[in-house]
């Protein structure tokens, strides 16, 4: 059943129920009122009557002890017709007046028959009005449905019409357009991500193929050891890139949630990741324990350290301490720094300051994006802090581990 039909049916049933109940109450009220009026009329006649007999009203006397006060009950006339019987004490006797109920029954019957016709007709008329009004109200919804039906993954630029009424349907249209904006942005990011990923994968593959083709075309001048070392390096770069892409894909799919998060000694993680890296100074690292996934934290710290070592001239300074009930990890290098216009774009996927140099220096533009994603997933953040000193200064903030944060 369509919404229009359901609304009409519900309104018709509700009106029918209300009118039926009201009609029944009206019939009962009229019957009671007319009966009371007849009783009053008979009581007045009983007061004035001594001996009165007509076709519709009879008066008779009976012993006084049968009634003690005026009373009215249902009864019948001598010919069997329904009547009301009023008995009233009169000295040593009782005056009994009987009146026909035919007028009452005729009036009630006429009202009942009128309602039996009026209630269905009124319900039908109202159902028709509701049907027309529901169609008018739902017409914008049908237009929205038709427009949404024409939207596909290739036409995410289309938008549904927004009525100028400012009502619920207008708000629904605005909400749908906002959702389409988000879908369009997500689709554009996905297309850009796939294109960038394909480009990044193609570059090392092209190098590998070129070296192998050169050695095959000129076997006399080939250097197998050098080719093997170069191919191995490119393969390692491919593996790192694929791992990063898989990590981001799982994160986008909601599969990157923390599992078995517990207390992690962040100072130990920093020391392990700094070991063997040139230029890194961890003299300002203090013992701090955070709540999180150790493997993911290692990945985040390693990515930021890789970026700092890659761009530092002589030194990378790492500091870790507690501040404002949080763990603050700072990684600073003395390299060329990052322009103000690129302070947020470097955290985007495949975001680079100089795309031409990024491939040669080993970066694919995913490390900082992954590190920020891990920080956010741990309830923290990763920002580029401008403290006025040369180079770049990245600051992690993580919640400290407490007794209730593990799990």
Short mmCIF file of C-alpha atoms in Angstrom, two decimals:
data_model
loop_
_atom_site.label_atom_id
_atom_site.label_comp_id
_atom_site.label_asym_id
_atom_site.label_seq_id
_atom_site.Cartn_x
_atom_site.Cartn_y
_atom_site.Cartn_z
CA UNK A 1 0.00 0.00 0.00
CA UNK A 2 1.25 3.45 -0.84
CA UNK A 3 1.71 6.04 1.87
CA UNK A 4 -1.10 8.08 0.34
CA UNK A 5 -3.51 5.14 0.58
CA UNK A 6 -2.42 4.29 4.12
CA UNK A 7 -2.94 7.88 5.28
CA UNK A 8 -6.37 8.00 3.64
CA UNK A 9 -7.43 4.65 5.11
CA UNK A 10 -6.22 5.60 8.57
CA UNK A 11 -8.04 8.95 8.45
CA UNK A 12 -11.26 7.32 7.16
CA UNK A 13 -11.20 4.63 9.86
CA UNK A 14 -10.54 7.20 12.56
CA UNK A 15 -13.39 9.43 11.37
CA UNK A 16 -15.75 6.45 11.04
CA UNK A 17 -14.95 5.33 14.57
CA UNK A 18 -15.44 8.83 15.99
CA UNK A 19 -18.69 9.45 14.11
CA UNK A 20 -20.05 6.03 15.06
CA UNK A 21 -19.29 6.60 18.72
CA UNK A 22 -20.72 10.12 18.59
CA UNK A 23 -23.84 8.92 16.75
CA UNK A 24 -24.45 6.13 19.22
CA UNK A 25 -24.07 8.54 22.11
CA UNK A 26 -26.45 10.98 20.40
CA UNK A 27 -29.11 8.33 19.88
CA UNK A 28 -28.87 7.18 23.48
CA UNK A 29 -28.96 10.77 24.72
CA UNK A 30 -32.01 11.59 22.63
CA UNK A 31 -33.82 8.48 23.82
CA UNK A 32 -33.06 9.30 27.43
CA UNK A 33 -34.13 12.94 26.98
CA UNK A 34 -37.42 12.08 25.29
CA UNK A 35 -38.15 9.39 27.87
CA UNK A 36 -37.52 11.87 30.70
CA UNK A 37 -39.83 14.36 29.03
CA UNK A 38 -42.55 11.71 28.73
CA UNK A 39 -42.10 10.77 32.40
CA UNK A 40 -42.49 14.42 33.43
CA UNK A 41 -45.60 14.76 31.29
CA UNK A 42 -47.14 11.61 32.78
CA UNK A 43 -46.28 12.75 36.28
CA UNK A 44 -48.05 16.05 35.66
CA UNK A 45 -51.09 14.21 34.41
CA UNK A 46 -51.05 11.90 37.37
CA UNK A 47 -51.10 14.90 39.67
CA UNK A 48 -54.11 16.36 37.96
CA UNK A 49 -55.95 13.23 36.98
CA UNK A 50 -58.67 11.58 38.99
CA UNK A 51 -60.16 9.38 36.37
CA UNK A 52 -58.85 9.79 32.87
CA UNK A 53 -58.79 7.32 30.07
CA UNK A 54 -57.74 8.07 26.49
CA UNK A 55 -56.32 6.06 23.61
CA UNK A 56 -52.69 6.76 24.57
CA UNK A 57 -52.98 7.54 28.30
CA UNK A 58 -54.74 5.47 30.93
CA UNK A 59 -55.20 6.23 34.60
CA UNK A 60 -56.10 3.74 37.26
CA UNK A 61 -56.02 3.54 41.07
CA UNK A 62 -54.54 0.85 43.25
CA UNK A 63 -53.87 0.50 46.97
CA UNK A 64 -51.62 3.09 48.60
CA UNK A 65 -49.13 0.65 50.01
CA UNK A 66 -47.81 -0.44 46.61
CA UNK A 67 -45.62 2.69 46.15
CA UNK A 68 -44.22 5.22 48.57
CA UNK A 69 -43.05 7.83 46.04
CA UNK A 70 -43.47 8.76 42.40
CA UNK A 71 -41.78 6.17 40.15
CA UNK A 72 -41.45 5.56 36.41
CA UNK A 73 -40.87 2.22 34.75
CA UNK A 74 -41.23 0.56 31.36
CA UNK A 75 -44.48 -1.21 30.69
CA UNK A 76 -47.13 -1.89 28.07
CA UNK A 77 -50.55 -0.57 27.15
CA UNK A 78 -53.52 -2.91 27.20
CA UNK A 79 -53.05 -3.51 23.47
CA UNK A 80 -49.42 -4.55 23.99
CA UNK A 81 -47.71 -1.40 22.77
CA UNK A 82 -44.58 -0.28 24.73
CA UNK A 83 -45.27 2.40 27.30
CA UNK A 84 -43.96 4.21 30.32
CA UNK A 85 -45.75 3.69 33.63
CA UNK A 86 -45.73 6.46 36.24
CA UNK A 87 -47.07 5.67 39.73
CA UNK A 88 -47.77 8.45 42.23
CA UNK A 89 -49.16 8.20 45.80
CA UNK A 90 -52.55 9.89 46.24
CA UNK A 91 -53.85 9.61 49.77
CA UNK A 92 -54.87 6.04 50.47
CA UNK A 93 -54.47 5.08 46.82
CA UNK A 94 -51.88 5.25 44.05
CA UNK A 95 -52.44 7.00 40.76
CA UNK A 96 -50.90 5.01 37.90
CA UNK A 97 -50.53 6.76 34.53
CA UNK A 98 -49.44 4.84 31.45
CA UNK A 99 -48.20 6.65 28.31
CA UNK A 100 -47.23 5.25 24.90
CA UNK A 101 -43.55 5.25 23.86
CA UNK A 102 -44.34 5.23 20.15
CA UNK A 103 -43.45 8.91 19.66
CA UNK A 104 -40.15 8.38 21.47
CA UNK A 105 -39.31 5.29 19.40
CA UNK A 106 -40.29 7.04 16.16
CA UNK A 107 -38.06 10.01 16.93
CA UNK A 108 -35.13 7.80 17.94
CA UNK A 109 -35.61 5.65 14.85
CA UNK A 110 -35.60 8.68 12.59
CA UNK A 111 -32.38 9.96 14.14
CA UNK A 112 -30.74 6.55 13.91
CA UNK A 113 -31.68 6.12 10.26
CA UNK A 114 -30.38 9.57 9.47
CA UNK A 115 -27.06 8.81 11.15
CA UNK A 116 -26.76 5.46 9.36
CA UNK A 117 -26.80 7.41 6.12
CA UNK A 118 -24.88 10.50 7.21
CA UNK A 119 -21.94 8.75 8.89
CA UNK A 120 -20.84 6.65 5.85
CA UNK A 121 -21.39 9.55 3.46
CA UNK A 122 -19.42 11.94 5.68
CA UNK A 123 -16.63 9.37 6.03
CA UNK A 124 -16.48 8.84 2.26
CA UNK A 125 -16.37 12.58 1.58
CA UNK A 126 -13.64 13.10 4.15
CA UNK A 127 -11.66 10.15 2.76
CA UNK A 128 -11.83 11.74 -0.67
CA UNK A 129 -10.60 15.06 0.69
CA UNK A 130 -7.75 13.35 2.55
CA UNK A 131 -6.83 11.45 -0.61
CA UNK A 132 -6.62 14.68 -2.59
CA UNK A 133 -4.73 16.56 0.13
CA UNK A 134 -2.31 13.68 0.70
CA UNK A 135 -1.60 13.56 -3.02
CA UNK A 136 -0.94 17.28 -3.04
CA UNK A 137 1.30 17.11 0.02
CA UNK A 138 3.23 14.06 -1.21
CA UNK A 139 3.71 15.36 -4.75
CA UNK A 140 7.08 16.97 -3.84
CA UNK A 141 8.15 13.65 -2.31
CA UNK A 142 7.35 11.90 -5.57
CA UNK A 143 9.43 14.47 -7.43
CA UNK A 144 12.29 13.84 -5.00
CA UNK A 145 12.00 10.10 -5.58
CA UNK A 146 12.01 10.54 -9.36
CA UNK A 147 15.08 12.79 -9.21
CA UNK A 148 16.97 10.47 -6.87
CA UNK A 149 16.13 7.57 -9.19
CA UNK A 150 17.91 9.41 -12.01
CA UNK A 151 21.08 9.90 -9.93
CA UNK A 152 23.81 7.34 -10.51
CA UNK A 153 27.45 6.99 -9.57
CA UNK A 154 28.26 8.75 -12.83
CA UNK A 155 25.86 11.66 -12.19
CA UNK A 156 26.51 12.61 -8.58
CA UNK A 157 26.41 16.26 -9.62
CA UNK A 158 22.59 16.16 -9.81
CA UNK A 159 20.57 17.51 -6.89
CA UNK A 160 16.95 17.16 -5.84
CA UNK A 161 14.66 20.22 -5.97
CA UNK A 162 14.22 21.98 -2.64
CA UNK A 163 10.69 23.33 -2.05
CA UNK A 164 10.46 26.87 -0.74
CA UNK A 165 7.89 25.86 1.89
CA UNK A 166 10.39 25.38 4.68
CA UNK A 167 8.47 22.35 5.96
CA UNK A 168 9.57 18.76 6.63
CA UNK A 169 9.76 17.96 2.92
CA UNK A 170 12.01 20.96 2.30
CA UNK A 171 14.26 19.84 5.16
CA UNK A 172 14.29 16.32 3.70
CA UNK A 173 15.38 17.72 0.34
CA UNK A 174 18.17 19.75 1.97
CA UNK A 175 19.32 16.71 3.91
CA UNK A 176 19.36 14.60 0.75
CA UNK A 177 21.35 17.25 -1.12
CA UNK A 178 23.83 17.44 1.75
CA UNK A 179 24.15 13.66 1.61
CA UNK A 180 24.70 13.84 -2.16
CA UNK A 181 27.39 16.46 -1.58
CA UNK A 182 29.16 14.11 0.80
CA UNK A 183 28.81 11.19 -1.62
CA UNK A 184 30.12 13.32 -4.46
CA UNK A 185 33.11 14.43 -2.40
CA UNK A 186 33.78 10.84 -1.29
CA UNK A 187 33.56 9.58 -4.88
CA UNK A 188 35.91 12.31 -6.07
CA UNK A 189 38.39 11.49 -3.31
CA UNK A 190 38.13 7.82 -4.20
CA UNK A 191 38.77 8.50 -7.90
CA UNK A 192 41.71 10.70 -7.01
CA UNK A 193 43.02 8.10 -4.58
CA UNK A 194 42.79 5.32 -7.17
CA UNK A 195 44.49 7.48 -9.80
CA UNK A 196 47.30 8.46 -7.42
CA UNK A 197 47.71 4.86 -6.24
CA UNK A 198 47.93 3.64 -9.84
CA UNK A 199 50.55 6.29 -10.58
CA UNK A 200 52.60 5.38 -7.51
CA UNK A 201 52.46 1.68 -8.34
CA UNK A 202 53.31 2.27 -11.98
CA UNK A 203 56.49 4.23 -11.26
CA UNK A 204 58.50 1.46 -9.49
CA UNK A 205 57.07 -1.14 -11.86
CA UNK A 206 58.27 0.93 -14.82
CA UNK A 207 61.75 1.18 -13.29
CA UNK A 208 61.91 -2.57 -12.72
CA UNK A 209 60.75 -3.29 -16.26
CA UNK A 210 63.19 -0.78 -17.76
CA UNK A 211 66.19 -2.27 -15.95
CA UNK A 212 65.23 -5.82 -16.90
CA UNK A 213 64.63 -4.87 -20.55
CA UNK A 214 67.98 -3.06 -20.73
CA UNK A 215 69.82 -6.09 -19.32
CA UNK A 216 68.00 -8.38 -21.73
CA UNK A 217 68.73 -6.16 -24.73
CA UNK A 218 72.42 -5.73 -23.79
CA UNK A 219 73.48 -8.87 -21.95
CA UNK A 220 77.14 -8.11 -22.50
CA UNK A 221 77.01 -4.93 -20.44
CA UNK A 222 74.46 -6.11 -17.90
CA UNK A 223 75.36 -6.04 -14.22
CA UNK A 224 73.18 -8.69 -12.58
CA UNK A 225 74.19 -7.74 -9.05
CA UNK A 226 73.32 -4.07 -9.52
CA UNK A 227 70.08 -4.94 -11.29
CA UNK A 228 69.15 -7.38 -8.55
CA UNK A 229 69.82 -4.78 -5.85
CA UNK A 230 67.83 -2.14 -7.71
CA UNK A 231 64.91 -4.47 -8.38
CA UNK A 232 64.92 -5.55 -4.74
CA UNK A 233 64.80 -1.92 -3.59
CA UNK A 234 61.92 -1.15 -5.94
CA UNK A 235 60.10 -4.28 -4.77
CA UNK A 236 60.48 -3.21 -1.15
CA UNK A 237 59.09 0.20 -2.07
CA UNK A 238 56.15 -1.50 -3.81
CA UNK A 239 55.51 -3.64 -0.76
CA UNK A 240 55.49 -0.62 1.56
CA UNK A 241 53.13 1.21 -0.78
CA UNK A 242 50.76 -1.75 -1.03
CA UNK A 243 50.80 -2.13 2.76
CA UNK A 244 49.93 1.54 3.15
CA UNK A 245 47.13 1.29 0.62
CA UNK A 246 45.67 -1.77 2.34
CA UNK A 247 45.84 -0.02 5.71
CA UNK A 248 43.99 3.02 4.37
CA UNK A 249 41.41 0.81 2.64
CA UNK A 250 40.71 -1.09 5.86
CA UNK A 251 40.44 2.18 7.74
CA UNK A 252 37.95 3.57 5.21
CA UNK A 253 35.92 0.35 5.51
CA UNK A 254 35.73 0.70 9.28
CA UNK A 255 38.05 -2.25 9.91
CA UNK A 256 40.77 -0.18 11.52
CA UNK A 257 39.25 -0.04 14.99
CA UNK A 258 41.47 -0.67 17.98
CA UNK A 259 41.64 -4.31 19.02
CA UNK A 260 42.74 -5.29 22.47
CA UNK A 261 43.80 -1.74 23.30
CA UNK A 262 45.73 -1.65 26.52
CA UNK A 263 48.56 0.14 28.27
CA UNK A 264 51.48 0.94 25.96
CA UNK A 265 54.81 2.43 27.07
CA UNK A 266 55.07 5.11 24.42
CA UNK A 267 58.68 5.92 25.37
CA UNK A 268 59.66 2.33 24.53
CA UNK A 269 57.87 2.58 21.19
CA UNK A 270 59.77 5.79 20.39
CA UNK A 271 63.11 4.27 21.41
CA UNK A 272 62.55 1.17 19.26
CA UNK A 273 61.57 3.17 16.20
CA UNK A 274 64.43 5.65 16.61
CA UNK A 275 67.04 2.89 16.94
CA UNK A 276 69.15 2.65 13.80
CA UNK A 277 67.83 5.88 12.30
CA UNK A 278 70.50 8.53 11.70
CA UNK A 279 70.27 12.04 13.13
CA UNK A 280 67.58 11.17 15.73
CA UNK A 281 68.08 12.54 19.26
CA UNK A 282 65.77 11.00 21.92
CA UNK A 283 67.38 12.70 24.92
CA UNK A 284 64.10 14.44 25.90
CA UNK A 285 61.95 11.30 25.91
CA UNK A 286 60.39 10.64 29.33
CA UNK A 287 58.46 7.52 30.45
CA UNK A 288 54.79 7.91 29.48
CA UNK A 289 52.09 5.26 29.26
CA UNK A 290 49.13 5.62 26.89
CA UNK A 291 46.11 3.48 26.03
CA UNK A 292 46.14 2.02 22.55
CA UNK A 293 47.28 -0.57 20.05
CA UNK A 294 51.06 -0.94 20.15
CA UNK A 295 51.40 -2.03 16.52
CA UNK A 296 49.46 0.97 15.24
CA UNK A 297 51.35 3.36 17.50
CA UNK A 298 54.65 1.96 16.19
CA UNK A 299 53.45 2.59 12.64
CA UNK A 300 52.44 6.19 13.39
CA UNK A 301 55.73 7.03 15.14
CA UNK A 302 57.77 5.34 12.41
CA UNK A 303 56.02 7.29 9.66
CA UNK A 304 56.66 10.65 11.32
CA UNK A 305 60.29 9.76 12.06
CA UNK A 306 60.80 8.63 8.44
CA UNK A 307 59.45 11.96 7.23
CA UNK A 308 61.65 13.93 9.64
CA UNK A 309 64.85 12.00 8.79
CA UNK A 310 64.14 12.33 5.08
CA UNK A 311 63.99 16.14 5.29
CA UNK A 312 66.41 16.94 8.14
CA UNK A 313 69.75 18.52 7.47
CA UNK A 314 71.69 17.56 10.59
CA UNK A 315 69.32 16.61 13.39
CA UNK A 316 65.90 15.26 14.40
CA UNK A 317 64.86 16.04 17.96
CA UNK A 318 62.25 13.84 19.69
CA UNK A 319 60.60 14.82 22.99
CA UNK A 320 57.94 12.99 25.03
CA UNK A 321 56.28 14.17 28.24
CA UNK A 322 52.94 14.57 29.99
CA UNK A 323 51.07 17.84 29.60
CA UNK A 324 47.47 18.74 30.42
CA UNK A 325 46.59 15.11 31.29
CA UNK A 326 47.84 13.88 27.91
CA UNK A 327 50.94 12.40 26.35
CA UNK A 328 52.65 14.89 24.02
CA UNK A 329 55.18 13.53 21.53
CA UNK A 330 57.13 16.08 19.46
CA UNK A 331 59.25 15.26 16.41
CA UNK A 332 61.19 18.25 15.04
CA UNK A 333 63.73 18.44 12.22
CA UNK A 334 66.02 21.22 11.04
CA UNK A 335 65.14 20.82 7.37
CA UNK A 336 63.71 23.40 4.96
CA UNK A 337 60.35 23.44 6.71
CA UNK A 338 56.85 23.43 5.26
CA UNK A 339 55.18 26.44 3.61
CA UNK A 340 52.10 27.79 5.34
CA UNK A 341 49.92 26.95 2.34
CA UNK A 342 50.84 23.25 2.61
CA UNK A 343 50.41 22.77 6.35
CA UNK A 344 47.19 20.77 5.95
CA UNK A 345 47.69 19.32 2.47
CA UNK A 346 50.68 17.28 3.67
CA UNK A 347 48.25 15.23 5.77
CA UNK A 348 46.16 14.39 2.74
CA UNK A 349 46.69 11.10 0.94
CA UNK A 350 49.51 11.42 -1.59
CA UNK A 351 49.95 14.97 -0.35
CA UNK A 352 53.40 16.36 -1.15
CA UNK A 353 55.07 19.74 -1.19
CA UNK A 354 57.19 18.85 -4.22
CA UNK A 355 55.70 15.89 -6.13
CA UNK A 356 58.68 15.72 -8.46
CA UNK A 357 61.13 15.05 -5.61
CA UNK A 358 58.90 12.90 -3.42
CA UNK A 359 59.30 9.72 -5.47
CA UNK A 360 63.07 9.99 -5.54
CA UNK A 361 63.38 10.50 -1.79
CA UNK A 362 61.28 7.41 -1.04
CA UNK A 363 58.02 9.00 0.02
CA UNK A 364 54.66 8.19 -1.51
CA UNK A 365 52.72 10.87 0.37
CA UNK A 366 50.84 8.41 2.61
CA UNK A 367 52.92 8.31 5.78
CA UNK A 368 51.61 11.45 7.48
CA UNK A 369 48.02 10.68 6.43
CA UNK A 370 48.28 7.24 8.03
CA UNK A 371 49.92 8.67 11.16
CA UNK A 372 47.14 11.24 11.64
CA UNK A 373 44.48 8.57 11.05
CA UNK A 374 46.04 6.38 13.76
CA UNK A 375 46.27 9.32 16.16
CA UNK A 376 42.60 10.19 15.67
CA UNK A 377 41.63 6.54 16.09
CA UNK A 378 43.38 6.60 19.49
CA UNK A 379 41.44 9.67 20.58
CA UNK A 380 44.38 11.97 19.92
CA UNK A 381 45.63 14.14 17.10
CA UNK A 382 48.64 14.97 14.96
CA UNK A 383 49.37 18.57 13.96
CA UNK A 384 52.14 20.59 12.43
CA UNK A 385 53.15 23.14 15.04
CA UNK A 386 54.74 26.39 13.97
CA UNK A 387 56.97 27.46 16.86
CA UNK A 388 59.01 29.91 14.82
CA UNK A 389 62.11 27.71 14.59
CA UNK A 390 63.56 26.44 11.29
CA UNK A 391 62.35 23.08 10.02
CA UNK A 392 59.14 21.18 10.70
CA UNK A 393 57.73 20.30 14.13
CA UNK A 394 55.08 17.57 14.35
CA UNK A 395 53.18 17.14 17.60
CA UNK A 396 51.27 13.99 18.62
CA UNK A 397 48.74 14.13 21.45
CA UNK A 398 47.46 10.88 23.01
CA UNK A 399 45.22 10.23 26.04
CA UNK A 400 47.12 8.85 29.01
CA UNK A 401 46.43 5.31 30.14
CA UNK A 402 44.15 5.01 33.16
CA UNK A 403 42.66 2.01 34.95
CA UNK A 404 39.43 2.42 33.01
CA UNK A 405 40.98 3.01 29.57
CA UNK A 406 42.20 -0.48 28.87
CA UNK A 407 40.03 -2.98 27.04
#
